[in-house]
Amino acid sequence: MPKAVDPIQKRSEFVAASWDVIAADGLKAATLRRVAAEAGCTTGALTHYYTDRRSLLVDALRAAHYQAGARMMDAAKGTSSHGARLQAVLLEALPLDAARMREWRVWLAFWAESMTDAELAKENARRYAEWRQLLEDLIRPLMRTRAEAKRELAYVVALVDGLGLRLARHVSNDRMLGDEQRECAATLVRHLARFEAA
Amino acid sequence: MPKAVDPIQKRSEFVAASWDVIAADGLKAATLRRVAAEAGCTTGALTHYYTDRRSLLVDALRAAHYQAGARMMDAAKGTSSHGARLQAVLLEALPLDAARMREWRVWLAFWAESMTDAELAKENARRYAEWRQLLEDLIRPLMRTRAEAKRELAYVVALVDGLGLRLARHVSNDRMLGDEQRECAATLVRHLARFEAA
DNA sequence: TGAGTGAAATAACACCGGTTATATAACTGC
DNA sequence: GCAGTTATATAACCGGTGTTATTTCACTCA
């Protein structure tokens, strides 16, 4: 019988290596050789688990969404009111620390690529629909009608995307980043203040 | 004496060709050969006007910002109130027609690239500062204090970026795009409704 | 312990990119 | 019309990429 290796574990290592490379040097730097080296092996091992470069990237994108989704579920725990829960989830979405900043840089790279790659676009659209659904469920109890909830959903999704984009677009290691992170968080909190009363 | 050619005109042709390629197939497709072919000539002509591929791309990014800036100045004309002027400029920023959608796709491609290219990041930061300054001047008369204007600035910039990003991320030729464009415009207008009274 | 299996490494292939150098063409001004 | 200058085309070079094939390795289990 063969060597005992957990393929799921192995794949997640390659995915994490992809994230590191993409966050550091962009999607174009995520070559098979580079990702394999980052994971501590050669392309032979990589191609053993991923037939294509694209399949690796699609998996990396999906895993990034899942990881973020899990974090948001955690953030929702431990909140009492509906308003507090929405705020906790949305704040968790912003790139306010190094880990989430890495995630946003990966997303931004994939969003650009999705414009010209149907497979990545489909994967991205699926995960985005889930994210919108999660938010809608959080918003619904705060609004009178379903239509109002839809409107507020479009509002906060754009707000979070715009704030996250602003932070992610920064050059890495910028000294002013901390200030901007606080300002973005404050902008989001201020918008959500209207729900505190409810 | 040499052949009479307007270098500025020639450069703008290459820039426009770059936009077409980037909007259609992404930044990675904007090779020297492809851009030259799109402009109807060979790489020899291109390298005659741009020493590097990067210098071409930097110029394409700068030109995209200038073109958009000029359009917004035009949009500001013919408005009477401060609130109407702000709304006109912000609506002009959204990708609500094919031309502006192409621009947004170019921007999104460059934003992703800017994360790992210091020169593009610098160019982008400069133009973005100008855009923020323009908006701040439009917002200031609508607010009581400078601090309030700053807060509102962060708000609307994030909103426009988020809405534009949502539209730009769409796969091209999507049938539902028109609906989403209307929803995004409505979301922006609804936010600005608070200034109508002022 | 020794096949036999899958995991991983190595290497070759064909292709395409930016860059650079060289050759050709086109036009201006005397 | 002719020399000179620039604009443009052509082509070669080198490095790097995804993919694929082949080889070597390491472990499991009879």
Short mmCIF file of C-alpha atoms (C1' of nucleotides) in Angstrom, two decimals:
data_model
loop_
_atom_site.label_atom_id
_atom_site.label_comp_id
_atom_site.label_asym_id
_atom_site.label_seq_id
_atom_site.Cartn_x
_atom_site.Cartn_y
_atom_site.Cartn_z
CA MET A 1 0.00 0.00 0.00
CA PRO A 2 1.07 3.55 -0.64
CA LYS A 3 2.44 6.26 1.52
CA ALA A 4 -0.10 7.72 3.93
CA VAL A 5 -0.80 11.33 3.03
CA ASP A 6 -3.88 13.39 3.76
CA PRO A 7 -4.74 14.97 0.41
CA ILE A 8 -7.02 17.56 2.00
CA GLN A 9 -4.24 18.74 4.26
CA LYS A 10 -1.84 18.81 1.34
CA ARG A 11 -4.19 20.84 -0.81
CA SER A 12 -4.73 23.36 1.94
CA GLU A 13 -0.98 23.82 2.20
CA PHE A 14 -0.79 24.64 -1.49
CA VAL A 15 -3.74 26.99 -1.14
CA ALA A 16 -2.06 28.81 1.74
CA ALA A 17 1.13 29.04 -0.27
CA SER A 18 -0.85 30.53 -3.15
CA TRP A 19 -2.33 33.14 -0.84
CA ASP A 20 1.11 34.17 0.37
CA VAL A 21 2.47 34.54 -3.13
CA ILE A 22 -0.59 36.37 -4.46
CA ALA A 23 -0.75 38.75 -1.50
CA ALA A 24 2.96 39.46 -1.77
CA ASP A 25 3.50 39.74 -5.52
CA GLY A 26 0.16 39.39 -7.27
CA LEU A 27 -1.62 36.74 -9.23
CA LYS A 28 0.85 36.72 -12.08
CA ALA A 29 3.60 35.76 -9.64
CA ALA A 30 1.61 32.69 -8.57
CA THR A 31 3.37 30.36 -10.99
CA LEU A 32 3.48 26.65 -10.36
CA ARG A 33 7.17 26.81 -9.54
CA ARG A 34 6.77 29.72 -7.15
CA VAL A 35 3.79 28.28 -5.29
CA ALA A 36 5.47 24.90 -5.03
CA ALA A 37 8.64 26.50 -3.66
CA GLU A 38 6.57 28.50 -1.17
CA ALA A 39 4.99 25.23 -0.05
CA GLY A 40 8.41 23.64 0.27
CA CYS A 41 8.30 21.21 -2.62
CA THR A 42 8.53 21.06 -6.39
CA THR A 43 6.03 21.32 -9.19
CA GLY A 44 5.81 17.57 -9.33
CA ALA A 45 4.00 17.47 -6.02
CA LEU A 46 1.72 20.34 -6.99
CA THR A 47 0.62 18.78 -10.27
CA HIS A 48 -0.10 15.60 -8.37
CA TYR A 49 -2.93 17.38 -6.54
CA TYR A 50 -3.97 19.95 -9.11
CA THR A 51 -4.20 19.04 -12.77
CA ASP A 52 -4.21 22.66 -13.89
CA ARG A 53 -2.87 25.95 -12.66
CA ARG A 54 -6.39 27.28 -12.91
CA SER A 55 -7.85 24.56 -10.71
CA LEU A 56 -5.36 25.57 -8.05
CA LEU A 57 -6.39 29.20 -8.33
CA VAL A 58 -10.09 28.41 -8.27
CA ASP A 59 -9.52 26.38 -5.11
CA ALA A 60 -7.52 29.22 -3.58
CA LEU A 61 -10.35 31.65 -4.26
CA ARG A 62 -13.00 29.35 -2.87
CA ALA A 63 -10.95 28.63 0.25
CA ALA A 64 -10.43 32.34 0.85
CA HIS A 65 -14.17 32.89 0.82
CA TYR A 66 -14.81 29.97 3.11
CA GLN A 67 -12.21 31.07 5.60
CA ALA A 68 -13.69 34.56 5.70
CA GLY A 69 -17.19 33.13 6.01
CA ALA A 70 -16.16 31.04 9.00
CA ARG A 71 -14.62 34.06 10.68
CA MET A 72 -17.81 36.02 10.22
CA MET A 73 -19.91 33.26 11.70
CA ASP A 74 -17.64 33.37 14.71
CA ALA A 75 -17.98 37.12 14.91
CA ALA A 76 -21.76 36.80 14.92
CA LYS A 77 -21.57 34.61 18.02
CA GLY A 78 -21.50 36.45 21.27
CA THR A 79 -23.68 39.30 20.13
CA SER A 80 -27.03 40.06 21.71
CA SER A 81 -28.92 42.48 19.47
CA HIS A 82 -29.49 42.28 15.74
CA GLY A 83 -27.75 45.58 15.22
CA ALA A 84 -24.69 44.47 17.14
CA ARG A 85 -24.54 41.26 15.15
CA LEU A 86 -24.63 43.09 11.82
CA GLN A 87 -21.93 45.47 12.97
CA ALA A 88 -19.72 42.65 14.21
CA VAL A 89 -19.99 40.81 10.91
CA LEU A 90 -19.33 43.86 8.79
CA LEU A 91 -16.36 44.96 10.86
CA GLU A 92 -14.99 41.46 10.54
CA ALA A 93 -15.17 41.88 6.77
CA LEU A 94 -12.87 44.90 6.69
CA PRO A 95 -9.09 44.44 6.38
CA LEU A 96 -8.29 45.72 9.85
CA ASP A 97 -5.42 43.38 10.59
CA ALA A 98 -2.67 41.64 8.67
CA ALA A 99 -4.56 38.39 8.11
CA ARG A 100 -7.63 40.09 6.68
CA MET A 101 -5.47 42.45 4.66
CA ARG A 102 -3.84 39.45 3.04
CA GLU A 103 -7.28 38.10 2.26
CA TRP A 104 -8.37 41.38 0.66
CA ARG A 105 -5.27 41.54 -1.49
CA VAL A 106 -6.03 38.04 -2.68
CA TRP A 107 -9.62 38.99 -3.43
CA LEU A 108 -8.70 42.11 -5.30
CA ALA A 109 -6.30 40.14 -7.44
CA PHE A 110 -9.01 37.59 -8.21
CA TRP A 111 -11.65 40.23 -8.92
CA ALA A 112 -9.47 41.73 -11.60
CA GLU A 113 -8.80 38.30 -13.02
CA SER A 114 -12.49 37.38 -12.87
CA MET A 115 -13.28 40.05 -15.42
CA THR A 116 -11.60 37.94 -18.09
CA ASP A 117 -11.90 34.43 -16.67
CA ALA A 118 -15.38 32.92 -16.75
CA GLU A 119 -14.56 30.10 -14.34
CA LEU A 120 -13.18 32.43 -11.69
CA ALA A 121 -16.10 34.79 -12.27
CA LYS A 122 -18.59 32.00 -11.65
CA GLU A 123 -16.88 30.86 -8.47
CA ASN A 124 -16.72 34.43 -7.29
CA ALA A 125 -20.36 35.13 -8.09
CA ARG A 126 -21.44 32.06 -6.15
CA ARG A 127 -19.55 33.00 -3.00
CA TYR A 128 -20.67 36.59 -3.29
CA ALA A 129 -24.29 35.54 -3.45
CA GLU A 130 -23.80 33.59 -0.21
CA TRP A 131 -22.24 36.61 1.45
CA ARG A 132 -25.14 38.81 0.36
CA GLN A 133 -27.63 36.26 1.63
CA LEU A 134 -25.93 36.16 5.01
CA LEU A 135 -26.09 39.92 5.26
CA GLU A 136 -29.70 40.08 4.13
CA ASP A 137 -30.69 37.71 6.91
CA LEU A 138 -28.93 39.95 9.39
CA ILE A 139 -30.50 43.12 8.03
CA ARG A 140 -34.05 41.87 7.59
CA PRO A 141 -35.01 42.03 11.32
CA LEU A 142 -33.81 45.63 11.42
CA MET A 143 -36.12 46.83 8.67
CA ARG A 144 -39.85 47.09 8.28
CA THR A 145 -40.20 45.65 4.79
CA ARG A 146 -38.33 43.25 2.59
CA ALA A 147 -37.79 46.00 0.04
CA GLU A 148 -36.16 48.19 2.65
CA ALA A 149 -33.88 45.36 3.62
CA LYS A 150 -32.83 44.93 -0.01
CA ARG A 151 -32.02 48.60 -0.27
CA GLU A 152 -30.01 48.58 2.92
CA LEU A 153 -28.20 45.47 1.72
CA ALA A 154 -27.01 47.18 -1.45
CA TYR A 155 -25.96 50.08 0.69
CA VAL A 156 -23.80 48.28 3.20
CA VAL A 157 -22.29 45.89 0.67
CA ALA A 158 -21.11 48.84 -1.40
CA LEU A 159 -19.87 50.59 1.70
CA VAL A 160 -17.84 47.62 2.93
CA ASP A 161 -16.46 46.90 -0.53
CA GLY A 162 -15.48 50.52 -1.02
CA LEU A 163 -13.84 50.83 2.39
CA GLY A 164 -12.02 47.52 2.04
CA LEU A 165 -10.89 48.41 -1.45
CA ARG A 166 -9.50 51.70 -0.23
CA LEU A 167 -7.43 49.95 2.42
CA ALA A 168 -6.35 47.05 0.24
CA ARG A 169 -5.14 49.37 -2.52
CA HIS A 170 -2.57 50.80 -0.17
CA VAL A 171 1.04 50.01 -0.74
CA SER A 172 2.09 47.48 1.83
CA ASN A 173 3.82 48.71 4.98
CA ASP A 174 2.42 52.19 4.64
CA ARG A 175 2.79 54.12 7.86
CA MET A 176 -0.55 55.83 7.47
CA LEU A 177 -2.45 52.58 7.10
CA GLY A 178 -3.39 52.40 10.76
CA ASP A 179 -5.06 55.80 10.63
CA GLU A 180 -6.99 54.89 7.53
CA GLN A 181 -8.10 51.60 9.06
CA ARG A 182 -9.53 53.45 12.04
CA GLU A 183 -11.24 55.98 9.79
CA CYS A 184 -12.81 53.25 7.67
CA ALA A 185 -14.05 51.37 10.71
CA ALA A 186 -15.47 54.61 12.09
CA THR A 187 -17.25 55.36 8.83
CA LEU A 188 -18.89 51.96 8.90
CA VAL A 189 -19.87 52.22 12.55
CA ARG A 190 -21.34 55.66 11.98
CA HIS A 191 -23.52 54.35 9.20
CA LEU A 192 -24.76 51.52 11.38
CA ALA A 193 -25.52 53.84 14.28
CA ARG A 194 -29.03 54.29 12.89
CA PHE A 195 -29.85 50.72 13.91
CA GLU A 196 -28.73 51.04 17.51
CA ALA A 197 -32.06 52.62 18.44
CA ALA A 198 -34.05 49.80 16.88
CA MET B 1 14.27 66.75 -42.15
CA PRO B 2 12.21 63.97 -40.69
CA LYS B 3 8.72 62.74 -41.30
CA ALA B 4 6.01 64.91 -39.76
CA VAL B 5 4.25 62.96 -37.02
CA ASP B 6 2.46 64.25 -33.98
CA PRO B 7 3.88 62.20 -31.11
CA ILE B 8 1.10 63.21 -28.74
CA GLN B 9 -1.53 61.94 -31.14
CA LYS B 10 0.44 58.75 -31.67
CA ARG B 11 0.79 58.12 -27.98
CA SER B 12 -2.90 58.63 -27.40
CA GLU B 13 -3.62 56.01 -30.05
CA PHE B 14 -1.46 53.51 -28.22
CA VAL B 15 -3.11 54.43 -24.95
CA ALA B 16 -6.56 53.88 -26.43
CA ALA B 17 -5.43 50.56 -27.86
CA SER B 18 -4.18 49.59 -24.40
CA TRP B 19 -7.55 50.39 -22.90
CA ASP B 20 -9.34 48.22 -25.42
CA VAL B 21 -7.08 45.26 -24.78
CA ILE B 22 -7.14 45.64 -20.99
CA ALA B 23 -10.91 46.06 -20.85
CA ALA B 24 -11.41 43.07 -23.12
CA ASP B 25 -8.84 40.58 -21.84
CA GLY B 26 -7.13 42.05 -18.82
CA LEU B 27 -3.78 43.60 -18.07
CA LYS B 28 -1.82 40.45 -18.75
CA ALA B 29 -3.16 40.43 -22.31
CA ALA B 30 -1.77 43.92 -22.87
CA THR B 31 1.47 42.69 -24.38
CA LEU B 32 3.50 44.92 -26.67
CA ARG B 33 2.59 42.79 -29.65
CA ARG B 34 -1.12 42.80 -28.84
CA VAL B 35 -1.35 46.52 -28.16
CA ALA B 36 0.62 47.33 -31.28
CA ALA B 37 -1.64 45.10 -33.37
CA GLU B 38 -4.70 46.75 -31.81
CA ALA B 39 -3.26 50.12 -32.83
CA GLY B 40 -2.62 48.84 -36.35
CA CYS B 41 1.15 48.64 -36.34
CA THR B 42 4.02 46.56 -35.00
CA THR B 43 6.07 46.61 -31.83
CA GLY B 44 8.73 48.66 -33.58
CA ALA B 45 6.45 51.69 -33.64
CA LEU B 46 5.38 51.17 -30.06
CA THR B 47 8.90 50.96 -28.68
CA HIS B 48 9.67 54.13 -30.58
CA TYR B 49 7.28 56.04 -28.34
CA TYR B 50 7.51 54.04 -25.13
CA THR B 51 10.83 52.72 -23.92
CA ASP B 52 9.22 50.24 -21.55
CA ARG B 53 6.03 48.31 -21.35
CA ARG B 54 5.55 49.81 -17.92
CA SER B 55 5.82 53.38 -19.19
CA LEU B 56 3.02 52.61 -21.63
CA LEU B 57 0.86 51.24 -18.84
CA VAL B 58 1.57 54.15 -16.52
CA ASP B 59 0.57 56.50 -19.31
CA ALA B 60 -2.59 54.50 -19.95
CA LEU B 61 -3.54 54.72 -16.28
CA ARG B 62 -2.87 58.44 -16.10
CA ALA B 63 -4.82 59.11 -19.29
CA ALA B 64 -7.78 57.13 -17.97
CA HIS B 65 -7.90 59.31 -14.89
CA TYR B 66 -7.62 62.51 -16.89
CA GLN B 67 -10.35 61.48 -19.27
CA ALA B 68 -12.67 60.68 -16.37
CA GLY B 69 -11.74 63.93 -14.65
CA ALA B 70 -12.62 65.93 -17.73
CA ARG B 71 -15.97 64.18 -17.99
CA MET B 72 -16.76 65.04 -14.39
CA MET B 73 -15.89 68.67 -14.89
CA ASP B 74 -18.32 68.69 -17.77
CA ALA B 75 -20.96 67.03 -15.63
CA ALA B 76 -20.52 69.74 -12.99
CA LYS B 77 -21.36 72.40 -15.57
CA GLY B 78 -25.02 73.13 -15.98
CA THR B 79 -25.92 72.44 -12.37
CA SER B 80 -27.38 75.11 -10.13
CA SER B 81 -27.24 73.90 -6.53
CA HIS B 82 -24.30 72.41 -4.66
CA GLY B 83 -26.24 69.25 -4.02
CA ALA B 84 -27.11 68.82 -7.66
CA ARG B 85 -23.49 69.33 -8.66
CA LEU B 86 -22.24 66.68 -6.24
CA GLN B 87 -24.85 64.23 -7.49
CA ALA B 88 -24.02 64.91 -11.12
CA VAL B 89 -20.32 64.32 -10.54
CA LEU B 90 -20.81 61.14 -8.53
CA LEU B 91 -23.29 59.70 -11.04
CA GLU B 92 -20.79 60.45 -13.77
CA ALA B 93 -18.26 58.37 -11.86
CA LEU B 94 -20.35 55.20 -11.95
CA PRO B 95 -20.04 52.75 -14.87
CA LEU B 96 -23.53 53.37 -16.21
CA ASP B 97 -22.70 53.09 -19.90
CA ALA B 98 -20.26 51.16 -22.08
CA ALA B 99 -17.57 53.84 -22.14
CA ARG B 100 -17.46 54.23 -18.38
CA MET B 101 -17.67 50.48 -17.92
CA ARG B 102 -14.55 50.11 -20.03
CA GLU B 103 -12.87 52.71 -17.85
CA TRP B 104 -13.81 50.86 -14.68
CA ARG B 105 -12.50 47.59 -16.01
CA VAL B 106 -9.22 49.31 -16.80
CA TRP B 107 -9.10 50.80 -13.32
CA LEU B 108 -9.85 47.55 -11.59
CA ALA B 109 -7.07 45.86 -13.54
CA PHE B 110 -4.65 48.61 -12.54
CA TRP B 111 -5.72 48.60 -8.91
CA ALA B 112 -4.86 44.95 -8.63
CA GLU B 113 -1.55 45.56 -10.35
CA SER B 114 -0.83 48.59 -8.15
CA MET B 115 -0.68 46.34 -5.11
CA THR B 116 2.61 44.93 -6.37
CA ASP B 117 3.93 47.74 -8.57
CA ALA B 118 5.20 50.80 -6.74
CA GLU B 119 5.23 53.01 -9.82
CA LEU B 120 1.63 52.27 -10.73
CA ALA B 121 0.67 52.67 -7.07
CA LYS B 122 2.23 56.12 -6.94
CA GLU B 123 0.51 57.26 -10.12
CA ASN B 124 -2.76 55.89 -8.84
CA ALA B 125 -2.39 57.54 -5.44
CA ARG B 126 -1.73 60.90 -7.06
CA ARG B 127 -4.81 60.80 -9.26
CA TYR B 128 -6.93 59.51 -6.42
CA ALA B 129 -5.87 62.40 -4.21
CA GLU B 130 -7.03 64.80 -6.92
CA TRP B 131 -10.36 63.04 -7.17
CA ARG B 132 -10.84 63.24 -3.42
CA GLN B 133 -9.93 66.91 -3.42
CA LEU B 134 -12.49 67.61 -6.14
CA LEU B 135 -15.17 65.86 -4.14
CA GLU B 136 -14.20 67.58 -0.91
CA ASP B 137 -14.64 70.96 -2.56
CA LEU B 138 -18.08 69.91 -3.71
CA ILE B 139 -19.07 68.56 -0.31
CA ARG B 140 -17.72 71.37 1.86
CA PRO B 141 -20.54 73.88 1.12
CA LEU B 142 -23.08 71.24 2.08
CA MET B 143 -21.69 70.67 5.56
CA ARG B 144 -21.33 72.82 8.62
CA THR B 145 -17.76 71.96 9.56
CA ARG B 146 -14.64 70.81 7.79
CA ALA B 147 -14.60 67.66 9.89
CA GLU B 148 -18.12 66.80 8.79
CA ALA B 149 -17.07 67.28 5.17
CA LYS B 150 -14.16 64.90 5.67
CA ARG B 151 -16.47 62.29 7.11
CA GLU B 152 -18.94 62.65 4.29
CA LEU B 153 -16.09 62.46 1.81
CA ALA B 154 -14.95 59.10 3.13
CA TYR B 155 -18.54 57.97 2.99
CA VAL B 156 -19.34 58.85 -0.62
CA VAL B 157 -15.95 57.75 -1.95
CA ALA B 158 -16.43 54.33 -0.41
CA LEU B 159 -19.99 54.19 -1.70
CA VAL B 160 -19.06 55.06 -5.28
CA ASP B 161 -16.09 52.71 -5.26
CA GLY B 162 -18.20 49.89 -3.89
CA LEU B 163 -21.03 50.42 -6.35
CA GLY B 164 -18.69 50.77 -9.29
CA LEU B 165 -16.76 47.72 -8.24
CA ARG B 166 -19.95 45.70 -8.04
CA LEU B 167 -20.88 46.65 -11.59
CA ALA B 168 -17.38 46.28 -13.02
CA ARG B 169 -16.97 42.83 -11.56
CA HIS B 170 -19.82 41.58 -13.67
CA VAL B 171 -19.07 39.29 -16.52
CA SER B 172 -19.34 41.28 -19.69
CA ASN B 173 -22.60 41.19 -21.65
CA ASP B 174 -24.59 40.08 -18.67
CA ARG B 175 -28.29 40.56 -19.27
CA MET B 176 -28.97 41.64 -15.69
CA LEU B 177 -26.40 44.41 -15.83
CA GLY B 178 -28.96 47.08 -16.70
CA ASP B 179 -31.01 46.30 -13.62
CA GLU B 180 -27.97 46.45 -11.40
CA GLN B 181 -26.87 49.72 -12.93
CA ARG B 182 -30.24 51.25 -12.12
CA GLU B 183 -30.12 49.87 -8.58
CA CYS B 184 -26.65 51.24 -7.98
CA ALA B 185 -27.58 54.67 -9.30
CA ALA B 186 -30.68 54.62 -7.11
CA THR B 187 -28.63 53.69 -4.05
CA LEU B 188 -26.32 56.62 -4.64
CA VAL B 189 -29.15 59.07 -5.27
CA ARG B 190 -30.92 57.91 -2.14
CA HIS B 191 -27.84 58.59 -0.06
CA LEU B 192 -27.52 62.08 -1.53
CA ALA B 193 -31.17 62.88 -0.92
CA ARG B 194 -30.22 64.24 2.49
CA PHE B 195 -28.57 67.20 0.79
CA GLU B 196 -31.54 68.19 -1.31
CA ALA B 197 -33.06 70.07 1.59
CA ALA B 198 -29.90 72.05 2.23
"C1'" DT C 1 11.99 -8.20 4.48
"C1'" DG C 2 10.84 -7.18 0.01
"C1'" DA C 3 7.70 -6.21 -3.65
"C1'" DG C 4 4.28 -2.81 -4.91
"C1'" DT C 5 2.05 1.39 -4.49
"C1'" DG C 6 1.47 6.24 -4.62
"C1'" DA C 7 4.14 10.62 -3.60
"C1'" DA C 8 7.44 13.58 -5.19
"C1'" DA C 9 11.47 15.19 -8.03
"C1'" DT C 10 13.57 15.98 -12.27
"C1'" DA C 11 13.74 17.13 -16.74
"C1'" DA C 12 12.28 18.07 -21.33
"C1'" DC C 13 9.13 20.37 -24.48
"C1'" DA C 14 6.87 24.00 -26.93
"C1'" DC C 15 5.44 28.53 -26.47
"C1'" DC C 16 5.38 33.36 -25.61
"C1'" DG C 17 6.94 37.52 -23.31
"C1'" DG C 18 9.96 42.04 -23.20
"C1'" DT C 19 13.81 43.83 -24.95
"C1'" DT C 20 17.21 45.06 -28.28
"C1'" DA C 21 19.44 45.47 -32.63
"C1'" DT C 22 19.22 45.93 -37.40
"C1'" DA C 23 17.15 46.88 -41.75
"C1'" DT C 24 13.83 49.22 -44.53
"C1'" DA C 25 10.64 52.83 -45.69
"C1'" DA C 26 8.83 57.53 -45.90
"C1'" DC C 27 9.05 62.13 -45.74
"C1'" DT C 28 11.17 66.87 -45.36
"C1'" DG C 29 13.91 70.62 -46.90
"C1'" DC C 30 17.45 72.38 -49.76
"C1'" DG D 1 15.97 64.84 -56.90
"C1'" DC D 2 18.85 63.88 -53.30
"C1'" DA D 3 20.70 63.50 -48.68
"C1'" DG D 4 19.43 63.19 -44.12
"C1'" DT D 5 16.48 62.11 -40.44
"C1'" DT D 6 12.91 59.93 -38.33
"C1'" DA D 7 9.22 56.45 -38.34
"C1'" DT D 8 8.28 51.81 -38.73
"C1'" DA D 9 9.03 46.87 -39.65
"C1'" DT D 10 11.52 42.69 -38.99
"C1'" DA D 11 13.87 39.55 -36.51
"C1'" DA D 12 16.77 37.57 -33.14
"C1'" DC D 13 17.76 36.68 -28.20
"C1'" DC D 14 17.02 35.18 -23.59
"C1'" DG D 15 14.34 34.08 -19.83
"C1'" DG D 16 10.38 32.14 -17.93
"C1'" DT D 17 5.88 29.57 -18.10
"C1'" DG D 18 2.40 25.59 -18.13
"C1'" DT D 19 2.27 21.15 -19.24
"C1'" DT D 20 3.72 16.45 -19.64
"C1'" DA D 21 6.64 12.42 -19.28
"C1'" DT D 22 9.92 9.89 -16.88
"C1'" DT D 23 12.45 8.70 -13.02
"C1'" DT D 24 13.37 8.22 -8.20
"C1'" DC D 25 11.88 7.94 -3.55
"C1'" DA D 26 9.35 6.45 0.68
"C1'" DC D 27 6.27 4.08 2.87
"C1'" DT D 28 2.87 0.18 3.71
"C1'" DC D 29 1.65 -4.33 4.28
"C1'" DA D 30 1.76 -9.17 3.30
#
